[in-house]
Structure formats: structure tokens, C-alpha cells
Amino acid sequence: MHCLLLSFPAQGHISPMLQFSKLLKYQGVKVTLVTTFFFAKNLQKLPPSITLETISDGFDNGGIGEAKNFKFYLDHFWQVGPQNLEKLIEKLGTTNCPIDCVIYDSFYPWALDVAKRFGIVGVAFLTQNIGIHSIYYHAYMGKLRVPLDVKENISLPMLPQLQYRDMPSFFHTYEKDPTFLHLCLDQFSNMDKADWILCNSFYELHQEVADWTMNIWPNFRTIGPSIPSMFLDKRIKYDEDYGAPQFKSEEYCMEWLNDKPKGSVVYVSFGSLASLNEEQIEEVACGLKDCENYFLWVVIPSQETKLPKYFEKKSQKGLVVTWCSQLKVLAHEAIGCFVTHCGWNSTLEAISLGVPIVAMPQWSDQTTNAKFIVDVWKIGIRAPIDEKQIVRKDKLKDCILEIMEGEKGKEIKNNATQWKSLAVRAFDEEGSSQKNIMEFVTSLFHLQAIDK
Ligand code: UDP
């Protein structure tokens, strides 16, 4: 049994798919992970057990950055992608282990059509919160009016009531540029034809919306949290990082953490993509400087020049790095809270490691994840923004103080600890996600047996 896993070229998309590849391997499935040529070129390393292949998106020298805008990038990629994937499946077909199944990032609905042309199994892999996929599904089905009215309260089945600000940001920017929203809605254009729909989350986290989704698609399953086993049930020895970082990790930050007291450090990261403006970065810098606590702040290379000139990257109180092993950091006992942009992977990681959150969502699904973090799972607070959409230093400082020392912080920490044990349980050998993974893998081997 040989699965090809086709990932979208972004850190938050390749990491869960790579992790899922490892689980399939562990079950005896051969896997080939595929991403775009340019994105693969910039990955720092890859676990030796995983075979990587690439397809061209038409921008081999600069990826998305080489295209004049995102629409141009997608239009071109969508034109050349299907043929390039076909060629790869044909090439691998000449080996002694041809492809039996394509597991594709749900942003690539055309990959399912390619799989079907070859008569092989096609599996959609959803990399976001199930609630978000449900919102997009309703918009795709025409059950949500787009553009939204700013004053509208949005009620959708099995989801909390959402205000405009809680909706994925692509609804907010639709009139200026509909490209991103179209990408998210088009996931559903052929999903009915998928043999399986797998989502990087766990059932207990979204019970009601997961049940609702399984009513629409009986072949929908949760298989997450897709994070290395050593941070969950430790079943797979040495599986302690995803293994394909875009940036080089500054590992000395772990030593820096080692001599900090338990729960004393604020960890701050806005993920691999978010671009904060200089004013916001200065407010974060001043807020952290004014806080009583230690801080470890990840400022990715493209954002570094935005730091205020007077701000010290290494001081008694704080350390700024361009990248770290986030899972190791979150698992470190010195960490007291996580100021995050609420990317889905960072959110799942915080849940799995029981770290309370100060939510500072920036764009895409992050605004909706923040709503779930605060009002559904109750594991964090959302830093308030002003009329310029900026979180001011005092507000950030207040939120950190509330989590680290306030009454509400205690409640939030308790909730975070409970969610952590549910995440670990979902992933262990008897857990909901593990059962779903086994059901999926068994179905693949069953198909193979019938073919023979
Ligand atoms: N990450 C990391 N080191 C860092 C910052 C982020 O390893 O210094 C990882 C993090 O653990 C997560 C991913 O990068 O797995 C970011 O994904 P997420 O979905 O949270 O946000 P995105 O980057 O897609 O906005």
C-alpha cells in the first residue's frame, strides 16, 4: 500500500501532513510526501524515513513570492498542478510500488480529480478547525450571505453564535480581494467524491460539529492532534519534532529556558506567515518589556527589521529568536502562557500541552480559532484591539497578568489541563483519533486485498 500525500506549500500545512505520514508509516504503509519544488528547496531537513517528491507550481525560483499576486499564483498553479501531479503518479507507477491512494490538502480539489482519473483512492486532508470548515461549507452552499454585514450575528448549526469579528478574515477582505475566500470555499466543489475526509483535530474538541459533519459526510473522521508522539502518548520513540522546518531553530533558547522558574516565561509567536506592522510590533515589544515576567519571542526573519531600534534582543528578562522548536518550548515547565496568533497548529499544540493562551489573531482562520479558545474551550483570553486594529502595550500587559496571576487565569489553567488530558487520550491506542486512523488504514489494506 503506497500513499502519496500532497501538501500545500506552507509550514502550517506541511507539518500535520508530515506527522500523519509518520503515523501511516508506523502502520506499515509506504508514503511519499509531495510539495512544491520551491517550498521543498527551503525546508531545513526531513526525517530520513520519509521520501519527498516535488511538483512544480510554475514558480520554481520564488514560489508565491515570484508571482505578482496570490490570485496569479493560484491561477497558474491550478493550471499546471494537475498535469504535474499526473506525471508524478505515472513516474511512481513505473516503480515496483505504484501509488494506491492520494491524500491531498483540501485546498487542492483538483488532486481528487487526478486520483479518480487513475482509479485510485482519493482522501481530503483538512488542516483547519472543523468549525472553520463548517463555516466555509455553509458559505459554499449559499447559506451565508457574502459579503457579510458588519453588524450581523451569525448562527450556524452546532457552532457558537459568531459576530463579524469572529469570522475568518477572508470574509472581511472579500470585497477587496475574493481570492482567499474562493480558495477556502472551493475545497467543497467535489468533496462528495472523496473516499475519506480526514481532519487534523480530535473528536472530543468539537463533538457536536463533528457529529453534524459526519451526517453530511459519513466518511469524515478526526485524526489529530497531528503532533509528534513524544508530546502526546510517547508511543513512537524519538518522534519529537515534525521534521520539516522552514527556518533554522535557535536551540540555545532551550538552555535559556532551563534556568527560569516554573511557569515564569511568556512565550510569544505569530507563526510562520503573519506580518505585523511596525506599530503593532512596537506595542508588543513595549508590553513585554513592561511586564513582570520573562519572555521568549519568536520574530521570523522577514519581521526582524520591524523591531524598534532601542529594543534589546537579549536582556535579563527576554530573548528574541527567529525560530525555535515550538513544541519543546511549549512543553517546557518554565512556560506560563502563550501569546499567539492562533494558527490552527499553534492552537492544537497549546491544547495538547495544556498551555493557557493570550489570543492575538491576525488573519485567516485565526479570528475564529480565537473565538473557540475564549468562549468554547475557555483556555485563553483575547487581547482587545483599538480602532486601528492594534493591541496596545497596556492591554497586552493586562492580559498576560490576568493569565499568569489573576483569578480568571487559574480557571483557564485548569481548563487547559483538562483539555490536555483529552487530547492525549484521543491520541493514545484506545483513543478516538487512533481508532479513526486504524479504520482508515484497515480500509486501505482491505481494498488492496480485493484488488489482488
Ligand atoms: N513553529 C515553530 N517554531 C517557531 C514558530 C512556529 O516550530 O518558532 C511552528 C509551530 O509549532 C506550528 C507552525 O510553526 O506547528 C505554525 O503553524 P500555525 O498553523 O500555528 O501558523 P501559521 O504559520 O500557519 O500561520
Short mmCIF file of C-alpha atoms and ligand atoms in Angstrom, two decimals:
data_model
loop_
_atom_site.label_atom_id
_atom_site.label_comp_id
_atom_site.label_asym_id
_atom_site.label_seq_id
_atom_site.Cartn_x
_atom_site.Cartn_y
_atom_site.Cartn_z
CA MET A 1 0.00 0.00 0.00
CA HIS A 2 1.55 3.27 -1.14
CA CYS A 3 0.04 6.67 -0.26
CA LEU A 4 1.04 9.93 -1.87
CA LEU A 5 0.43 12.89 0.44
CA LEU A 6 0.20 16.23 -1.37
CA SER A 7 0.86 19.22 0.86
CA PHE A 8 0.18 22.92 0.36
CA PRO A 9 3.41 24.97 0.46
CA ALA A 10 3.16 26.45 3.96
CA GLN A 11 4.55 25.38 7.35
CA GLY A 12 1.13 25.05 8.94
CA HIS A 13 0.04 22.70 6.14
CA ILE A 14 3.10 20.51 5.68
CA SER A 15 3.70 19.82 9.41
CA PRO A 16 0.42 17.99 10.15
CA MET A 17 0.66 16.08 6.87
CA LEU A 18 4.21 15.04 7.57
CA GLN A 19 3.13 13.92 11.00
CA PHE A 20 0.27 11.91 9.51
CA SER A 21 2.77 10.38 7.05
CA LYS A 22 4.79 9.11 10.00
CA LEU A 23 1.70 7.51 11.53
CA LEU A 24 0.87 5.77 8.26
CA LYS A 25 4.44 4.50 8.02
CA TYR A 26 4.17 3.22 11.55
CA GLN A 27 1.15 1.18 10.38
CA GLY A 28 3.13 -0.35 7.53
CA VAL A 29 2.01 1.95 4.70
CA LYS A 30 4.62 3.27 2.26
CA VAL A 31 4.37 7.05 1.97
CA THR A 32 5.66 9.66 -0.41
CA LEU A 33 5.24 13.23 0.71
CA VAL A 34 4.90 15.77 -2.08
CA THR A 35 5.07 19.54 -2.05
CA THR A 36 6.06 22.24 -4.49
CA PHE A 37 9.60 22.37 -5.82
CA PHE A 38 10.42 25.81 -4.42
CA PHE A 39 8.94 25.17 -0.98
CA ALA A 40 10.81 21.87 -0.67
CA LYS A 41 14.09 23.59 -1.56
CA ASN A 42 13.77 25.77 1.54
CA LEU A 43 12.93 23.08 4.05
CA GLN A 44 15.74 22.67 6.57
CA LYS A 45 15.61 18.89 6.91
CA LEU A 46 13.28 15.93 6.59
CA PRO A 47 13.02 12.75 8.68
CA PRO A 48 15.14 10.09 6.91
CA SER A 49 12.20 7.68 6.90
CA ILE A 50 10.10 9.96 4.67
CA THR A 51 10.52 10.09 0.90
CA LEU A 52 9.97 13.57 -0.52
CA GLU A 53 8.99 14.29 -4.12
CA THR A 54 8.12 17.63 -5.65
CA ILE A 55 5.83 19.02 -8.31
CA SER A 56 6.21 22.39 -9.95
CA ASP A 57 3.66 25.11 -9.19
CA GLY A 58 5.11 27.07 -12.12
CA PHE A 59 7.20 29.26 -9.80
CA ASP A 60 10.32 27.20 -9.14
CA ASN A 61 12.54 30.17 -8.32
CA GLY A 62 10.45 32.02 -5.76
CA GLY A 63 7.16 30.24 -5.07
CA ILE A 64 4.32 32.55 -4.09
CA GLY A 65 6.80 35.44 -3.81
CA GLU A 66 7.67 35.09 -7.51
CA ALA A 67 4.07 35.57 -8.65
CA LYS A 68 2.75 39.11 -8.96
CA ASN A 69 -0.06 38.34 -6.52
CA PHE A 70 -1.78 35.39 -4.84
CA LYS A 71 -4.51 35.16 -7.49
CA PHE A 72 -1.93 34.96 -10.25
CA TYR A 73 -0.06 32.30 -8.26
CA LEU A 74 -3.14 30.15 -7.72
CA ASP A 75 -4.47 30.52 -11.28
CA HIS A 76 -1.17 29.36 -12.70
CA PHE A 77 -0.64 26.59 -10.14
CA TRP A 78 -4.18 25.30 -10.68
CA GLN A 79 -3.42 25.17 -14.42
CA VAL A 80 -0.16 23.24 -14.22
CA GLY A 81 -0.69 21.35 -10.93
CA PRO A 82 -2.99 18.57 -12.17
CA GLN A 83 -0.71 17.63 -15.10
CA ASN A 84 2.38 17.73 -12.89
CA LEU A 85 0.71 15.51 -10.31
CA GLU A 86 -0.37 13.10 -13.04
CA LYS A 87 3.20 12.90 -14.34
CA LEU A 88 4.48 12.16 -10.84
CA ILE A 89 1.90 9.39 -10.28
CA GLU A 90 2.84 7.92 -13.68
CA LYS A 91 6.55 8.08 -12.81
CA LEU A 92 5.98 6.37 -9.48
CA GLY A 93 3.75 3.85 -11.28
CA THR A 94 6.80 2.52 -13.11
CA THR A 95 8.41 1.51 -9.80
CA ASN A 96 7.61 -1.74 -8.01
CA CYS A 97 5.31 0.13 -5.66
CA PRO A 98 2.80 2.30 -7.56
CA ILE A 99 0.51 4.79 -5.85
CA ASP A 100 -2.73 3.35 -4.41
CA CYS A 101 -4.05 6.43 -2.69
CA VAL A 102 -3.70 10.22 -2.89
CA ILE A 103 -4.18 12.14 0.35
CA TYR A 104 -4.41 15.78 -0.65
CA ASP A 105 -4.58 19.05 1.26
CA SER A 106 -8.22 20.04 0.85
CA PHE A 107 -7.09 23.31 -0.74
CA TYR A 108 -6.33 21.20 -3.86
CA PRO A 109 -9.71 19.83 -5.00
CA TRP A 110 -8.16 19.07 -8.41
CA ALA A 111 -5.93 16.43 -6.80
CA LEU A 112 -9.06 14.36 -6.13
CA ASP A 113 -9.99 14.53 -9.81
CA VAL A 114 -6.49 13.35 -10.69
CA ALA A 115 -6.76 10.42 -8.23
CA LYS A 116 -10.11 9.44 -9.72
CA ARG A 117 -8.69 9.55 -13.27
CA PHE A 118 -6.16 6.95 -12.12
CA GLY A 119 -8.91 4.96 -10.38
CA ILE A 120 -7.17 5.22 -7.02
CA VAL A 121 -8.38 6.21 -3.58
CA GLY A 122 -8.71 9.98 -3.01
CA VAL A 123 -8.66 11.39 0.51
CA ALA A 124 -9.20 15.03 1.51
CA PHE A 125 -6.99 16.17 4.40
CA LEU A 126 -8.38 19.16 6.29
CA THR A 127 -5.77 21.22 8.14
CA GLN A 128 -8.06 23.62 9.99
CA ASN A 129 -10.52 23.67 12.88
CA ILE A 130 -13.69 21.69 11.97
CA GLY A 131 -15.78 24.71 12.94
CA ILE A 132 -13.99 26.80 10.29
CA HIS A 133 -14.53 24.17 7.62
CA SER A 134 -18.19 24.16 8.60
CA ILE A 135 -18.42 27.94 8.16
CA TYR A 136 -16.81 27.72 4.72
CA TYR A 137 -19.11 24.84 3.80
CA HIS A 138 -22.18 26.93 4.64
CA ALA A 139 -20.84 29.81 2.58
CA TYR A 140 -20.12 27.40 -0.30
CA MET A 141 -23.71 26.10 -0.11
CA GLY A 142 -25.01 29.68 -0.28
CA LYS A 143 -26.32 29.57 3.29
CA LEU A 144 -24.22 32.55 4.36
CA ARG A 145 -24.61 35.82 2.52
CA VAL A 146 -21.25 37.14 1.28
CA PRO A 147 -20.13 39.87 1.83
CA LEU A 148 -21.28 39.77 5.43
CA ASP A 149 -22.93 42.65 7.18
CA VAL A 150 -20.61 44.07 9.87
CA LYS A 151 -23.46 44.19 12.36
CA GLU A 152 -24.70 40.69 11.67
CA ASN A 153 -24.72 37.91 14.28
CA ILE A 154 -24.12 34.61 12.56
CA SER A 155 -25.87 31.46 13.75
CA LEU A 156 -24.83 28.19 12.15
CA PRO A 157 -25.63 24.63 13.24
CA MET A 158 -23.55 23.37 16.18
CA LEU A 159 -21.37 26.48 16.31
CA PRO A 160 -21.37 29.26 18.89
CA GLN A 161 -23.05 32.47 17.79
CA LEU A 162 -20.45 34.38 15.82
CA GLN A 163 -20.01 38.09 15.39
CA TYR A 164 -18.45 39.65 12.32
CA ARG A 165 -15.05 39.90 14.05
CA ASP A 166 -15.12 36.15 14.86
CA MET A 167 -15.49 35.13 11.22
CA PRO A 168 -12.43 34.06 9.21
CA SER A 169 -10.78 37.25 7.96
CA PHE A 170 -11.31 36.27 4.33
CA PHE A 171 -14.95 37.23 4.79
CA HIS A 172 -13.77 40.68 5.91
CA THR A 173 -11.48 41.16 2.93
CA TYR A 174 -13.79 39.54 0.36
CA GLU A 175 -14.75 42.76 -1.40
CA LYS A 176 -11.14 43.91 -1.71
CA ASP A 177 -9.85 40.51 -2.87
CA PRO A 178 -12.06 37.41 -3.04
CA THR A 179 -9.16 35.05 -3.93
CA PHE A 180 -8.57 33.62 -0.44
CA LEU A 181 -12.24 33.05 0.29
CA HIS A 182 -12.73 31.37 -3.08
CA LEU A 183 -9.81 29.06 -2.30
CA CYS A 184 -11.41 28.09 1.02
CA LEU A 185 -14.90 27.59 -0.45
CA ASP A 186 -13.69 25.63 -3.48
CA GLN A 187 -12.50 22.86 -1.13
CA PHE A 188 -16.07 21.64 -1.22
CA SER A 189 -16.53 21.65 -5.00
CA ASN A 190 -16.01 17.89 -5.27
CA MET A 191 -15.65 16.71 -1.67
CA ASP A 192 -18.66 14.44 -2.09
CA LYS A 193 -16.46 12.26 -4.30
CA ALA A 194 -13.68 11.84 -1.72
CA ASP A 195 -13.31 8.32 -0.33
CA TRP A 196 -12.37 9.71 3.06
CA ILE A 197 -12.26 13.16 4.63
CA LEU A 198 -9.70 13.37 7.42
CA CYS A 199 -9.36 16.36 9.71
CA ASN A 200 -6.48 17.39 11.94
CA SER A 201 -8.42 17.70 15.16
CA PHE A 202 -9.89 15.34 17.75
CA TYR A 203 -13.50 14.38 18.26
CA GLU A 204 -13.82 15.49 21.90
CA LEU A 205 -12.83 19.03 20.97
CA HIS A 206 -15.72 19.53 18.57
CA GLN A 207 -18.14 16.74 19.36
CA GLU A 208 -21.29 18.45 18.10
CA VAL A 209 -19.93 19.92 14.90
CA ALA A 210 -18.03 16.67 14.20
CA ASP A 211 -21.29 14.68 14.51
CA TRP A 212 -23.05 17.21 12.31
CA THR A 213 -20.29 16.90 9.70
CA MET A 214 -20.47 13.11 9.77
CA ASN A 215 -24.16 13.41 8.95
CA ILE A 216 -23.24 15.25 5.76
CA TRP A 217 -20.20 13.08 5.02
CA PRO A 218 -20.33 9.69 6.76
CA ASN A 219 -16.68 9.21 5.73
CA PHE A 220 -15.48 12.22 7.75
CA ARG A 221 -13.03 11.38 10.58
CA THR A 222 -10.86 13.28 13.05
CA ILE A 223 -7.28 12.02 13.21
CA GLY A 224 -5.47 14.65 15.31
CA PRO A 225 -3.86 16.28 17.05
CA SER A 226 -1.29 15.64 14.37
CA ILE A 227 1.73 16.41 16.53
CA PRO A 228 4.79 14.28 17.36
CA SER A 229 4.06 11.32 19.59
CA MET A 230 6.64 12.29 22.25
CA PHE A 231 4.38 15.23 23.17
CA LEU A 232 1.29 13.03 23.44
CA ASP A 233 1.39 9.35 24.37
CA LYS A 234 5.14 8.82 23.62
CA ARG A 235 4.27 5.65 21.70
CA ILE A 236 6.62 6.37 18.80
CA LYS A 237 10.14 6.67 20.22
CA TYR A 238 12.27 9.61 19.05
CA ASP A 239 9.28 11.24 17.32
CA GLU A 240 9.91 14.60 18.91
CA ASP A 241 9.63 17.11 16.10
CA TYR A 242 7.64 17.43 12.92
CA GLY A 243 10.85 17.37 10.95
CA ALA A 244 10.46 19.87 8.11
CA PRO A 245 11.01 23.38 9.45
CA GLN A 246 11.21 26.33 7.09
CA PHE A 247 13.66 28.16 9.33
CA LYS A 248 16.64 27.07 11.40
CA SER A 249 15.76 26.71 15.05
CA GLU A 250 17.84 28.70 17.56
CA GLU A 251 18.20 25.85 20.01
CA TYR A 252 20.08 27.86 22.66
CA CYS A 253 16.73 29.25 23.75
CA MET A 254 16.13 25.89 25.46
CA GLU A 255 19.18 26.45 27.68
CA TRP A 256 17.92 29.97 28.37
CA LEU A 257 14.59 28.48 29.49
CA ASN A 258 16.25 25.87 31.69
CA ASP A 259 17.24 28.29 34.43
CA LYS A 260 13.88 30.11 34.57
CA PRO A 261 11.42 29.28 37.37
CA LYS A 262 8.37 27.13 36.66
CA GLY A 263 5.59 28.99 34.86
CA SER A 264 7.51 32.29 34.75
CA VAL A 265 8.02 32.79 31.00
CA VAL A 266 5.63 34.24 28.42
CA TYR A 267 6.18 32.60 25.04
CA VAL A 268 5.22 34.80 22.07
CA SER A 269 4.91 33.71 18.45
CA PHE A 270 2.82 34.75 15.48
CA GLY A 271 3.61 31.69 13.38
CA SER A 272 5.40 31.35 10.08
CA LEU A 273 3.40 33.74 7.90
CA ALA A 274 1.77 36.61 9.77
CA SER A 275 3.11 40.04 9.01
CA LEU A 276 2.53 42.54 11.82
CA ASN A 277 3.01 46.22 11.14
CA GLU A 278 5.76 48.18 12.89
CA GLU A 279 3.32 49.91 15.21
CA GLN A 280 1.98 46.58 16.46
CA ILE A 281 5.46 45.12 16.86
CA GLU A 282 6.50 48.14 18.92
CA GLU A 283 3.43 47.74 21.17
CA VAL A 284 4.27 44.05 21.72
CA ALA A 285 7.91 44.94 22.41
CA CYS A 286 6.94 47.61 24.97
CA GLY A 287 4.24 45.43 26.53
CA LEU A 288 6.72 42.59 27.06
CA LYS A 289 9.37 44.96 28.40
CA ASP A 290 6.91 46.40 30.92
CA CYS A 291 5.66 43.01 32.10
CA GLU A 292 6.95 41.47 35.30
CA ASN A 293 7.60 38.19 33.52
CA TYR A 294 10.38 36.74 31.43
CA PHE A 295 9.59 36.40 27.75
CA LEU A 296 10.75 34.37 24.78
CA TRP A 297 9.62 35.93 21.49
CA VAL A 298 9.88 34.45 18.00
CA VAL A 299 10.30 37.14 15.34
CA ILE A 300 10.67 35.45 11.95
CA PRO A 301 13.43 36.74 9.64
CA SER A 302 11.07 38.80 7.43
CA GLN A 303 9.82 40.70 10.52
CA GLU A 304 13.12 41.32 12.30
CA THR A 305 13.79 44.76 10.80
CA LYS A 306 10.47 45.97 12.22
CA LEU A 307 11.70 45.64 15.82
CA PRO A 308 12.29 49.04 17.43
CA LYS A 309 15.98 50.02 17.28
CA TYR A 310 16.16 50.52 21.06
CA PHE A 311 14.77 47.07 21.84
CA GLU A 312 17.36 44.58 23.10
CA LYS A 313 17.04 41.11 21.59
CA LYS A 314 18.75 39.58 24.57
CA SER A 315 18.35 41.02 28.03
CA GLN A 316 17.94 39.90 31.64
CA LYS A 317 14.24 39.49 31.02
CA GLY A 318 13.84 38.41 27.49
CA LEU A 319 15.13 36.64 24.44
CA VAL A 320 14.15 37.15 20.80
CA VAL A 321 14.86 34.33 18.33
CA THR A 322 14.00 33.90 14.66
CA TRP A 323 12.66 30.37 15.14
CA CYS A 324 12.55 27.73 17.86
CA SER A 325 11.30 24.19 18.36
CA GLN A 326 7.89 25.44 19.42
CA LEU A 327 6.69 22.11 20.77
CA LYS A 328 9.74 21.75 23.01
CA VAL A 329 9.26 25.31 24.21
CA LEU A 330 5.55 24.86 24.97
CA ALA A 331 6.31 21.63 26.80
CA HIS A 332 8.96 23.32 28.97
CA GLU A 333 7.85 23.81 32.55
CA ALA A 334 9.16 27.40 32.58
CA ILE A 335 6.40 28.46 30.18
CA GLY A 336 3.43 30.15 31.87
CA CYS A 337 1.43 31.34 28.87
CA PHE A 338 1.44 31.59 25.09
CA VAL A 339 0.76 34.86 23.28
CA THR A 340 -0.24 33.50 19.90
CA HIS A 341 -1.75 34.46 16.56
CA CYS A 342 -3.99 31.37 16.99
CA GLY A 343 -2.88 29.49 13.87
CA TRP A 344 -4.53 26.07 13.98
CA ASN A 345 -1.30 24.15 14.62
CA SER A 346 -0.21 26.51 17.39
CA THR A 347 -3.70 26.25 18.91
CA LEU A 348 -3.66 22.44 18.83
CA GLU A 349 -0.14 22.42 20.26
CA ALA A 350 -1.17 24.70 23.15
CA ILE A 351 -4.20 22.48 23.80
CA SER A 352 -2.13 19.29 23.70
CA LEU A 353 0.43 20.71 26.10
CA GLY A 354 -2.04 22.46 28.39
CA VAL A 355 -0.66 25.97 27.91
CA PRO A 356 -3.06 28.91 28.51
CA ILE A 357 -3.37 31.43 25.71
CA VAL A 358 -3.42 35.18 25.14
CA ALA A 359 -5.06 35.37 21.71
CA MET A 360 -3.84 37.94 19.19
CA PRO A 361 -5.37 36.68 15.93
CA GLN A 362 -4.07 38.29 12.74
CA TRP A 363 -5.90 36.87 9.71
CA SER A 364 -7.43 33.81 8.00
CA ASP A 365 -8.92 31.23 10.41
CA GLN A 366 -7.17 32.76 13.44
CA THR A 367 -10.02 35.12 14.34
CA THR A 368 -12.41 32.17 14.60
CA ASN A 369 -9.92 29.99 16.45
CA ALA A 370 -9.64 32.82 18.99
CA LYS A 371 -13.40 32.71 19.50
CA PHE A 372 -13.25 28.97 20.22
CA ILE A 373 -10.23 29.41 22.52
CA VAL A 374 -12.01 32.02 24.62
CA ASP A 375 -15.68 31.05 24.57
CA VAL A 376 -15.86 27.34 23.76
CA TRP A 377 -12.77 25.70 25.24
CA LYS A 378 -12.18 28.55 27.74
CA ILE A 379 -8.42 28.19 27.64
CA GLY A 380 -7.46 31.79 27.00
CA ILE A 381 -8.34 35.44 26.74
CA ARG A 382 -8.40 37.64 23.68
CA ALA A 383 -6.30 40.79 23.76
CA PRO A 384 -8.58 43.71 22.84
CA ILE A 385 -7.80 45.79 19.76
CA ASP A 386 -8.32 49.53 19.29
CA GLU A 387 -9.91 51.32 16.33
CA LYS A 388 -6.66 50.85 14.34
CA GLN A 389 -6.87 47.07 14.99
CA ILE A 390 -3.82 47.32 17.24
CA VAL A 391 -3.35 45.60 20.60
CA ARG A 392 -1.83 48.31 22.79
CA LYS A 393 1.02 47.52 25.19
CA ASP A 394 -1.07 48.08 28.35
CA LYS A 395 -3.83 45.77 27.15
CA LEU A 396 -1.32 43.07 26.31
CA LYS A 397 0.32 43.50 29.69
CA ASP A 398 -3.08 43.26 31.45
CA CYS A 399 -3.96 40.05 29.60
CA ILE A 400 -0.62 38.45 30.46
CA LEU A 401 -1.00 39.45 34.10
CA GLU A 402 -4.54 38.06 34.20
CA ILE A 403 -3.39 34.69 32.86
CA MET A 404 -0.21 34.48 34.92
CA GLU A 405 -1.61 35.71 38.23
CA GLY A 406 -5.33 36.51 38.07
CA GLU A 407 -8.35 34.54 39.29
CA LYS A 408 -9.50 34.01 35.73
CA GLY A 409 -6.04 32.71 34.93
CA LYS A 410 -6.46 29.92 37.48
CA GLU A 411 -9.72 28.79 35.91
CA ILE A 412 -8.17 28.95 32.45
CA LYS A 413 -5.17 26.89 33.58
CA ASN A 414 -7.49 24.23 34.99
CA ASN A 415 -9.42 24.07 31.75
CA ALA A 416 -6.18 23.89 29.75
CA THR A 417 -5.02 20.95 31.89
CA GLN A 418 -8.28 19.12 31.26
CA TRP A 419 -8.11 19.66 27.51
CA LYS A 420 -4.54 18.41 27.54
CA SER A 421 -5.59 15.08 29.01
CA LEU A 422 -8.43 14.76 26.49
CA ALA A 423 -6.01 15.44 23.62
CA VAL A 424 -3.57 12.82 24.88
CA ARG A 425 -6.39 10.34 25.39
CA ALA A 426 -7.75 10.92 21.87
CA PHE A 427 -4.36 10.04 20.51
CA ASP A 428 -3.47 7.02 22.62
CA GLU A 429 -4.04 3.44 21.50
CA GLU A 430 -7.66 3.31 22.61
CA GLY A 431 -8.43 6.94 21.71
CA SER A 432 -10.93 8.34 19.22
CA SER A 433 -8.33 9.56 16.71
CA GLN A 434 -6.31 6.37 16.88
CA LYS A 435 -9.43 4.30 16.21
CA ASN A 436 -10.22 6.51 13.22
CA ILE A 437 -6.69 6.15 11.86
CA MET A 438 -6.89 2.37 12.23
CA GLU A 439 -10.27 2.31 10.49
CA PHE A 440 -8.81 4.30 7.61
CA VAL A 441 -5.66 2.19 7.29
CA THR A 442 -7.63 -1.05 7.53
CA SER A 443 -9.89 0.14 4.70
CA LEU A 444 -6.81 0.75 2.53
CA PHE A 445 -5.40 -2.71 3.15
CA HIS A 446 -8.83 -4.20 2.60
CA LEU A 447 -9.06 -2.51 -0.80
CA GLN A 448 -5.61 -3.79 -1.67
CA ALA A 449 -6.66 -7.33 -0.73
CA ILE A 450 -9.74 -7.05 -3.02
CA ASP A 451 -7.54 -5.76 -5.88
CA LYS A 452 -5.33 -8.79 -5.57
N1 UDP B 1 6.64 27.00 14.81
C1 UDP B 1 7.86 26.53 15.22
N2 UDP B 1 8.78 27.42 15.68
C2 UDP B 1 8.52 28.72 15.78
C3 UDP B 1 7.26 29.21 15.38
C4 UDP B 1 6.33 28.31 14.90
O1 UDP B 1 8.15 25.33 15.15
O2 UDP B 1 9.43 29.45 16.21
C5 UDP B 1 5.67 26.03 14.27
C6 UDP B 1 4.52 25.77 15.21
O3 UDP B 1 4.90 24.77 16.14
C7 UDP B 1 3.41 25.36 14.28
C8 UDP B 1 3.76 26.07 12.97
O4 UDP B 1 5.09 26.55 13.09
O5 UDP B 1 3.43 23.97 14.09
C9 UDP B 1 2.87 27.26 12.70
O6 UDP B 1 1.63 26.83 12.28
P1 UDP B 1 0.31 27.59 12.63
O7 UDP B 1 -0.81 26.85 11.99
O8 UDP B 1 0.20 27.81 14.07
O9 UDP B 1 0.51 29.02 12.00
P2 UDP B 1 0.93 29.53 10.52
O10 UDP B 1 2.40 29.57 10.50
O11 UDP B 1 0.34 28.56 9.53
O12 UDP B 1 0.32 30.88 10.47
#
